[in-house]
JSON list of C-alpha atoms in Angstrom, two decimals:
[
{"chain": "A", "resi": 686, "resn": "MET", "atom": "CA", "xyz": [-115.05, -86.84, 107.32]},
{"chain": "A", "resi": 687, "resn": "SER", "atom": "CA", "xyz": [-117.79, -84.25, 107.30]},
{"chain": "A", "resi": 688, "resn": "SER", "atom": "CA", "xyz": [-120.51, -84.20, 104.66]},
{"chain": "A", "resi": 689, "resn": "TRP", "atom": "CA", "xyz": [-120.96, -80.50, 104.98]},
{"chain": "A", "resi": 690, "resn": "VAL", "atom": "CA", "xyz": [-119.77, -78.12, 102.19]},
{"chain": "A", "resi": 691, "resn": "ASP", "atom": "CA", "xyz": [-118.22, -74.88, 103.19]},
{"chain": "A", "resi": 692, "resn": "ILE", "atom": "CA", "xyz": [-119.87, -72.24, 101.06]},
{"chain": "A", "resi": 693, "resn": "SER", "atom": "CA", "xyz": [-118.18, -69.21, 102.78]},
{"chain": "A", "resi": 694, "resn": "ASN", "atom": "CA", "xyz": [-115.67, -69.09, 99.98]},
{"chain": "A", "resi": 695, "resn": "VAL", "atom": "CA", "xyz": [-118.32, -68.87, 97.17]},
{"chain": "A", "resi": 696, "resn": "PRO", "atom": "CA", "xyz": [-117.67, -65.53, 95.48]},
{"chain": "A", "resi": 697, "resn": "LYS", "atom": "CA", "xyz": [-120.46, -63.00, 95.80]},
{"chain": "A", "resi": 698, "resn": "ASN", "atom": "CA", "xyz": [-120.68, -62.66, 92.06]},
{"chain": "A", "resi": 699, "resn": "ASN", "atom": "CA", "xyz": [-122.10, -66.16, 91.84]},
{"chain": "A", "resi": 700, "resn": "SER", "atom": "CA", "xyz": [-125.33, -64.85, 93.36]},
{"chain": "A", "resi": 701, "resn": "ILE", "atom": "CA", "xyz": [-128.23, -64.53, 91.02]},
{"chain": "A", "resi": 702, "resn": "PHE", "atom": "CA", "xyz": [-129.17, -61.23, 92.84]},
{"chain": "A", "resi": 703, "resn": "ASN", "atom": "CA", "xyz": [-125.98, -59.32, 92.30]},
{"chain": "A", "resi": 704, "resn": "ASN", "atom": "CA", "xyz": [-126.22, -55.66, 91.35]},
{"chain": "A", "resi": 705, "resn": "LYS", "atom": "CA", "xyz": [-130.02, -55.70, 90.66]},
{"chain": "A", "resi": 706, "resn": "SER", "atom": "CA", "xyz": [-132.95, -54.89, 92.80]},
{"chain": "A", "resi": 707, "resn": "PHE", "atom": "CA", "xyz": [-135.51, -57.51, 93.75]},
{"chain": "A", "resi": 708, "resn": "GLU", "atom": "CA", "xyz": [-137.99, -55.98, 91.25]},
{"chain": "A", "resi": 709, "resn": "GLN", "atom": "CA", "xyz": [-135.50, -56.19, 88.33]},
{"chain": "A", "resi": 710, "resn": "LYS", "atom": "CA", "xyz": [-134.74, -59.81, 89.19]},
{"chain": "A", "resi": 711, "resn": "SER", "atom": "CA", "xyz": [-138.19, -61.22, 89.64]},
{"chain": "A", "resi": 712, "resn": "SER", "atom": "CA", "xyz": [-137.61, -63.78, 86.77]},
{"chain": "A", "resi": 713, "resn": "LEU", "atom": "CA", "xyz": [-134.74, -66.04, 86.03]},
{"chain": "A", "resi": 714, "resn": "GLY", "atom": "CA", "xyz": [-133.04, -66.06, 82.64]},
{"chain": "A", "resi": 715, "resn": "LYS", "atom": "CA", "xyz": [-130.69, -68.52, 80.99]},
{"chain": "A", "resi": 716, "resn": "ASP", "atom": "CA", "xyz": [-127.60, -66.80, 82.48]},
{"chain": "A", "resi": 717, "resn": "ASP", "atom": "CA", "xyz": [-129.18, -67.39, 85.94]},
{"chain": "A", "resi": 718, "resn": "PHE", "atom": "CA", "xyz": [-129.86, -70.96, 85.13]},
{"chain": "A", "resi": 719, "resn": "LEU", "atom": "CA", "xyz": [-126.39, -71.54, 83.84]},
{"chain": "A", "resi": 720, "resn": "ARG", "atom": "CA", "xyz": [-124.95, -69.85, 86.95]},
{"chain": "A", "resi": 721, "resn": "ILE", "atom": "CA", "xyz": [-127.03, -72.06, 89.23]},
{"chain": "A", "resi": 722, "resn": "LEU", "atom": "CA", "xyz": [-126.04, -75.21, 87.35]},
{"chain": "A", "resi": 723, "resn": "THR", "atom": "CA", "xyz": [-122.30, -74.46, 87.49]},
{"chain": "A", "resi": 724, "resn": "THR", "atom": "CA", "xyz": [-122.42, -73.58, 91.13]},
{"chain": "A", "resi": 725, "resn": "GLN", "atom": "CA", "xyz": [-124.31, -76.86, 91.81]},
{"chain": "A", "resi": 726, "resn": "LEU", "atom": "CA", "xyz": [-121.58, -78.80, 89.86]},
{"chain": "A", "resi": 727, "resn": "SER", "atom": "CA", "xyz": [-118.69, -77.03, 91.52]},
{"chain": "A", "resi": 728, "resn": "HIS", "atom": "CA", "xyz": [-120.10, -77.75, 95.01]},
{"chain": "A", "resi": 729, "resn": "GLN", "atom": "CA", "xyz": [-121.53, -81.23, 94.46]},
{"chain": "A", "resi": 730, "resn": "ASP", "atom": "CA", "xyz": [-120.62, -84.07, 96.85]},
{"chain": "A", "resi": 731, "resn": "PRO", "atom": "CA", "xyz": [-117.71, -86.06, 95.22]},
{"chain": "A", "resi": 732, "resn": "SER", "atom": "CA", "xyz": [-118.94, -89.27, 96.78]},
{"chain": "A", "resi": 733, "resn": "SER", "atom": "CA", "xyz": [-122.39, -88.78, 95.16]},
{"chain": "A", "resi": 734, "resn": "PRO", "atom": "CA", "xyz": [-121.92, -86.77, 91.89]},
{"chain": "A", "resi": 735, "resn": "LEU", "atom": "CA", "xyz": [-124.78, -85.62, 89.73]},
{"chain": "A", "resi": 736, "resn": "GLN", "atom": "CA", "xyz": [-126.27, -88.56, 87.81]},
{"chain": "A", "resi": 737, "resn": "ASP", "atom": "CA", "xyz": [-126.02, -88.48, 84.01]},
{"chain": "A", "resi": 738, "resn": "LYS", "atom": "CA", "xyz": [-129.80, -88.52, 83.52]},
{"chain": "A", "resi": 739, "resn": "ASP", "atom": "CA", "xyz": [-130.21, -85.61, 85.97]},
{"chain": "A", "resi": 740, "resn": "PHE", "atom": "CA", "xyz": [-127.54, -83.63, 84.13]},
{"chain": "A", "resi": 741, "resn": "ILE", "atom": "CA", "xyz": [-129.15, -84.31, 80.72]},
{"chain": "A", "resi": 742, "resn": "ALA", "atom": "CA", "xyz": [-132.60, -83.28, 82.10]},
{"chain": "A", "resi": 743, "resn": "GLN", "atom": "CA", "xyz": [-131.14, -80.07, 83.41]},
{"chain": "A", "resi": 744, "resn": "MET", "atom": "CA", "xyz": [-129.36, -79.30, 80.06]},
{"chain": "A", "resi": 745, "resn": "ALA", "atom": "CA", "xyz": [-132.78, -80.04, 78.25]},
{"chain": "A", "resi": 746, "resn": "THR", "atom": "CA", "xyz": [-134.38, -77.56, 80.55]},
{"chain": "A", "resi": 747, "resn": "PHE", "atom": "CA", "xyz": [-131.70, -75.08, 79.82]},
{"chain": "A", "resi": 748, "resn": "SER", "atom": "CA", "xyz": [-132.13, -75.65, 76.05]},
{"chain": "A", "resi": 749, "resn": "SER", "atom": "CA", "xyz": [-135.92, -75.26, 76.34]},
{"chain": "A", "resi": 750, "resn": "LEU", "atom": "CA", "xyz": [-135.47, -72.01, 78.36]},
{"chain": "A", "resi": 751, "resn": "GLU", "atom": "CA", "xyz": [-133.12, -70.61, 75.67]},
{"chain": "A", "resi": 752, "resn": "GLN", "atom": "CA", "xyz": [-135.44, -71.61, 72.87]},
{"chain": "A", "resi": 753, "resn": "MET", "atom": "CA", "xyz": [-138.41, -69.87, 74.56]},
{"chain": "A", "resi": 754, "resn": "THR", "atom": "CA", "xyz": [-136.31, -66.68, 75.09]},
{"chain": "A", "resi": 755, "resn": "ASN", "atom": "CA", "xyz": [-135.49, -66.70, 71.39]},
{"chain": "A", "resi": 756, "resn": "LEU", "atom": "CA", "xyz": [-139.01, -67.31, 70.45]},
{"chain": "A", "resi": 757, "resn": "ASN", "atom": "CA", "xyz": [-140.18, -64.41, 72.70]},
{"chain": "A", "resi": 758, "resn": "LYS", "atom": "CA", "xyz": [-137.61, -62.04, 71.05]},
{"chain": "A", "resi": 759, "resn": "ALA", "atom": "CA", "xyz": [-138.69, -63.14, 67.52]},
{"chain": "A", "resi": 760, "resn": "PHE", "atom": "CA", "xyz": [-142.43, -62.61, 68.53]},
{"chain": "A", "resi": 761, "resn": "GLU", "atom": "CA", "xyz": [-141.67, -59.08, 69.87]},
{"chain": "A", "resi": 762, "resn": "LYS", "atom": "CA", "xyz": [-139.84, -58.20, 66.71]},
{"chain": "A", "resi": 763, "resn": "PHE", "atom": "CA", "xyz": [-142.80, -59.58, 64.65]},
{"chain": "A", "resi": 764, "resn": "ALA", "atom": "CA", "xyz": [-145.25, -57.47, 66.68]},
{"chain": "A", "resi": 765, "resn": "ASN", "atom": "CA", "xyz": [-143.14, -54.34, 66.10]},
{"chain": "A", "resi": 766, "resn": "GLN", "atom": "CA", "xyz": [-143.11, -55.03, 62.37]},
{"chain": "A", "resi": 767, "resn": "GLN", "atom": "CA", "xyz": [-146.86, -55.46, 62.35]},
{"chain": "A", "resi": 768, "resn": "MET", "atom": "CA", "xyz": [-147.31, -51.95, 63.78]},
{"chain": "A", "resi": 769, "resn": "SER", "atom": "CA", "xyz": [-145.01, -50.51, 61.04]},
{"chain": "A", "resi": 770, "resn": "GLN", "atom": "CA", "xyz": [-147.11, -52.45, 58.43]},
{"chain": "A", "resi": 771, "resn": "PHE", "atom": "CA", "xyz": [-150.40, -50.97, 59.73]},
{"chain": "A", "resi": 772, "resn": "ALA", "atom": "CA", "xyz": [-148.79, -47.47, 59.96]},
{"chain": "A", "resi": 773, "resn": "GLY", "atom": "CA", "xyz": [-148.33, -47.58, 56.23]},
{"chain": "A", "resi": 774, "resn": "SER", "atom": "CA", "xyz": [-152.09, -47.15, 55.87]},
{"chain": "A", "resi": 775, "resn": "ILE", "atom": "CA", "xyz": [-152.07, -43.73, 57.56]},
{"chain": "A", "resi": 776, "resn": "GLY", "atom": "CA", "xyz": [-153.48, -41.14, 55.16]},
{"chain": "A", "resi": 777, "resn": "LYS", "atom": "CA", "xyz": [-155.15, -43.87, 53.01]},
{"chain": "A", "resi": 778, "resn": "GLU", "atom": "CA", "xyz": [-158.89, -44.45, 52.56]},
{"chain": "A", "resi": 779, "resn": "ILE", "atom": "CA", "xyz": [-160.30, -47.58, 54.22]},
{"chain": "A", "resi": 780, "resn": "THR", "atom": "CA", "xyz": [-163.61, -49.29, 53.84]},
{"chain": "A", "resi": 781, "resn": "TRP", "atom": "CA", "xyz": [-165.09, -51.47, 56.63]},
{"chain": "A", "resi": 782, "resn": "THR", "atom": "CA", "xyz": [-168.34, -53.07, 57.71]},
{"chain": "A", "resi": 783, "resn": "GLU", "atom": "CA", "xyz": [-169.36, -52.86, 61.41]},
{"chain": "A", "resi": 784, "resn": "ALA", "atom": "CA", "xyz": [-170.51, -56.13, 63.01]},
{"chain": "A", "resi": 785, "resn": "GLU", "atom": "CA", "xyz": [-174.18, -55.47, 63.27]},
{"chain": "A", "resi": 786, "resn": "SER", "atom": "CA", "xyz": [-174.44, -53.69, 59.87]},
{"chain": "A", "resi": 787, "resn": "THR", "atom": "CA", "xyz": [-174.27, -54.57, 56.24]},
{"chain": "A", "resi": 788, "resn": "ILE", "atom": "CA", "xyz": [-173.61, -51.08, 55.10]},
{"chain": "A", "resi": 789, "resn": "PRO", "atom": "CA", "xyz": [-169.92, -50.32, 54.37]},
{"chain": "A", "resi": 790, "resn": "LYS", "atom": "CA", "xyz": [-168.37, -47.21, 55.82]},
{"chain": "A", "resi": 791, "resn": "THR", "atom": "CA", "xyz": [-165.31, -45.34, 54.52]},
{"chain": "A", "resi": 792, "resn": "GLY", "atom": "CA", "xyz": [-162.86, -42.99, 56.04]},
{"chain": "A", "resi": 793, "resn": "VAL", "atom": "CA", "xyz": [-159.26, -41.77, 56.08]},
{"chain": "A", "resi": 794, "resn": "VAL", "atom": "CA", "xyz": [-156.83, -43.32, 58.53]},
{"chain": "A", "resi": 795, "resn": "ASP", "atom": "CA", "xyz": [-155.45, -40.84, 60.97]},
{"chain": "A", "resi": 796, "resn": "GLY", "atom": "CA", "xyz": [-153.45, -43.30, 63.07]},
{"chain": "A", "resi": 797, "resn": "VAL", "atom": "CA", "xyz": [-153.06, -46.84, 64.40]},
{"chain": "A", "resi": 798, "resn": "SER", "atom": "CA", "xyz": [-153.49, -47.99, 67.97]},
{"chain": "A", "resi": 799, "resn": "VAL", "atom": "CA", "xyz": [-152.99, -51.19, 69.90]},
{"chain": "A", "resi": 800, "resn": "GLN", "atom": "CA", "xyz": [-155.32, -52.29, 72.64]},
{"chain": "A", "resi": 801, "resn": "ASN", "atom": "CA", "xyz": [-154.85, -55.69, 74.45]},
{"chain": "A", "resi": 802, "resn": "GLY", "atom": "CA", "xyz": [-152.82, -57.00, 71.47]},
{"chain": "A", "resi": 803, "resn": "ASN", "atom": "CA", "xyz": [-155.47, -55.96, 68.87]},
{"chain": "A", "resi": 804, "resn": "TYR", "atom": "CA", "xyz": [-154.75, -53.34, 66.24]},
{"chain": "A", "resi": 805, "resn": "PHE", "atom": "CA", "xyz": [-157.12, -50.53, 65.28]},
{"chain": "A", "resi": 806, "resn": "TYR", "atom": "CA", "xyz": [-157.17, -47.91, 62.69]},
{"chain": "A", "resi": 807, "resn": "MET", "atom": "CA", "xyz": [-158.07, -44.44, 63.96]},
{"chain": "A", "resi": 808, "resn": "VAL", "atom": "CA", "xyz": [-160.57, -42.86, 61.63]},
{"chain": "A", "resi": 809, "resn": "GLY", "atom": "CA", "xyz": [-161.81, -39.59, 63.04]},
{"chain": "A", "resi": 810, "resn": "ASN", "atom": "CA", "xyz": [-163.27, -40.51, 66.46]},
{"chain": "A", "resi": 811, "resn": "GLU", "atom": "CA", "xyz": [-163.78, -44.16, 65.56]},
{"chain": "A", "resi": 812, "resn": "LYS", "atom": "CA", "xyz": [-161.53, -47.09, 66.32]},
{"chain": "A", "resi": 813, "resn": "VAL", "atom": "CA", "xyz": [-161.78, -49.58, 63.48]},
{"chain": "A", "resi": 814, "resn": "PRO", "atom": "CA", "xyz": [-160.61, -53.16, 64.03]},
{"chain": "A", "resi": 815, "resn": "VAL", "atom": "CA", "xyz": [-158.09, -54.11, 61.41]},
{"chain": "A", "resi": 816, "resn": "ASP", "atom": "CA", "xyz": [-159.84, -57.35, 60.85]},
{"chain": "A", "resi": 817, "resn": "SER", "atom": "CA", "xyz": [-163.07, -55.59, 59.74]},
{"chain": "A", "resi": 818, "resn": "VAL", "atom": "CA", "xyz": [-161.35, -53.56, 56.95]},
{"chain": "A", "resi": 819, "resn": "THR", "atom": "CA", "xyz": [-162.32, -54.80, 53.54]},
{"chain": "A", "resi": 820, "resn": "GLU", "atom": "CA", "xyz": [-160.41, -52.31, 51.31]},
{"chain": "A", "resi": 821, "resn": "ILE", "atom": "CA", "xyz": [-157.60, -49.91, 51.51]},
{"chain": "A", "resi": 822, "resn": "LYS", "atom": "CA", "xyz": [-156.85, -47.46, 48.74]},
{"chain": "A", "resi": 823, "resn": "GLN", "atom": "CA", "xyz": [-154.80, -44.31, 48.01]},
{"chain": "A", "resi": 824, "resn": "LEU", "atom": "CA", "xyz": [-156.59, -41.02, 48.24]},
{"chain": "A", "resi": 825, "resn": "THR", "atom": "CA", "xyz": [-156.92, -39.52, 44.72]},
{"chain": "A", "resi": 826, "resn": "SER", "atom": "CA", "xyz": [-157.45, -35.76, 44.06]},
{"chain": "A", "resi": 827, "resn": "GLU", "atom": "CA", "xyz": [-161.21, -36.65, 43.44]},
{"chain": "A", "resi": 828, "resn": "THR", "atom": "CA", "xyz": [-161.61, -38.32, 46.92]},
{"chain": "A", "resi": 829, "resn": "LYS", "atom": "CA", "xyz": [-159.71, -35.66, 48.95]}
]
């Protein structure tokens, strides 16, 4: 009896690289992990099946991968909500103090920008870090 497994009958759709270019498939997801695990189980040697502890370890890895994917999606959703929250300040007057100064400055927010994960209010030609803002208020007819 031969110990070789004939893989010529493995359907092409079991490949993790199906219908996608190499650049699109540079990382593996939970579907790929599940596909690899089921392919491994379907082609395992019957005389030496996968041990229980190995199977549990692989399922724990799969569960961790799925949780990290869900966490990443939730974080992206949170980051998008933060941009919307800061955009609500457009047209309002803000007060901030620069790092080397004690004199507060004021200006009207023209826009919001993100750079390296940090948010800035655009006031004229200045980029004001959101963390340095001490006050936000509505423009009144007196301040316009």
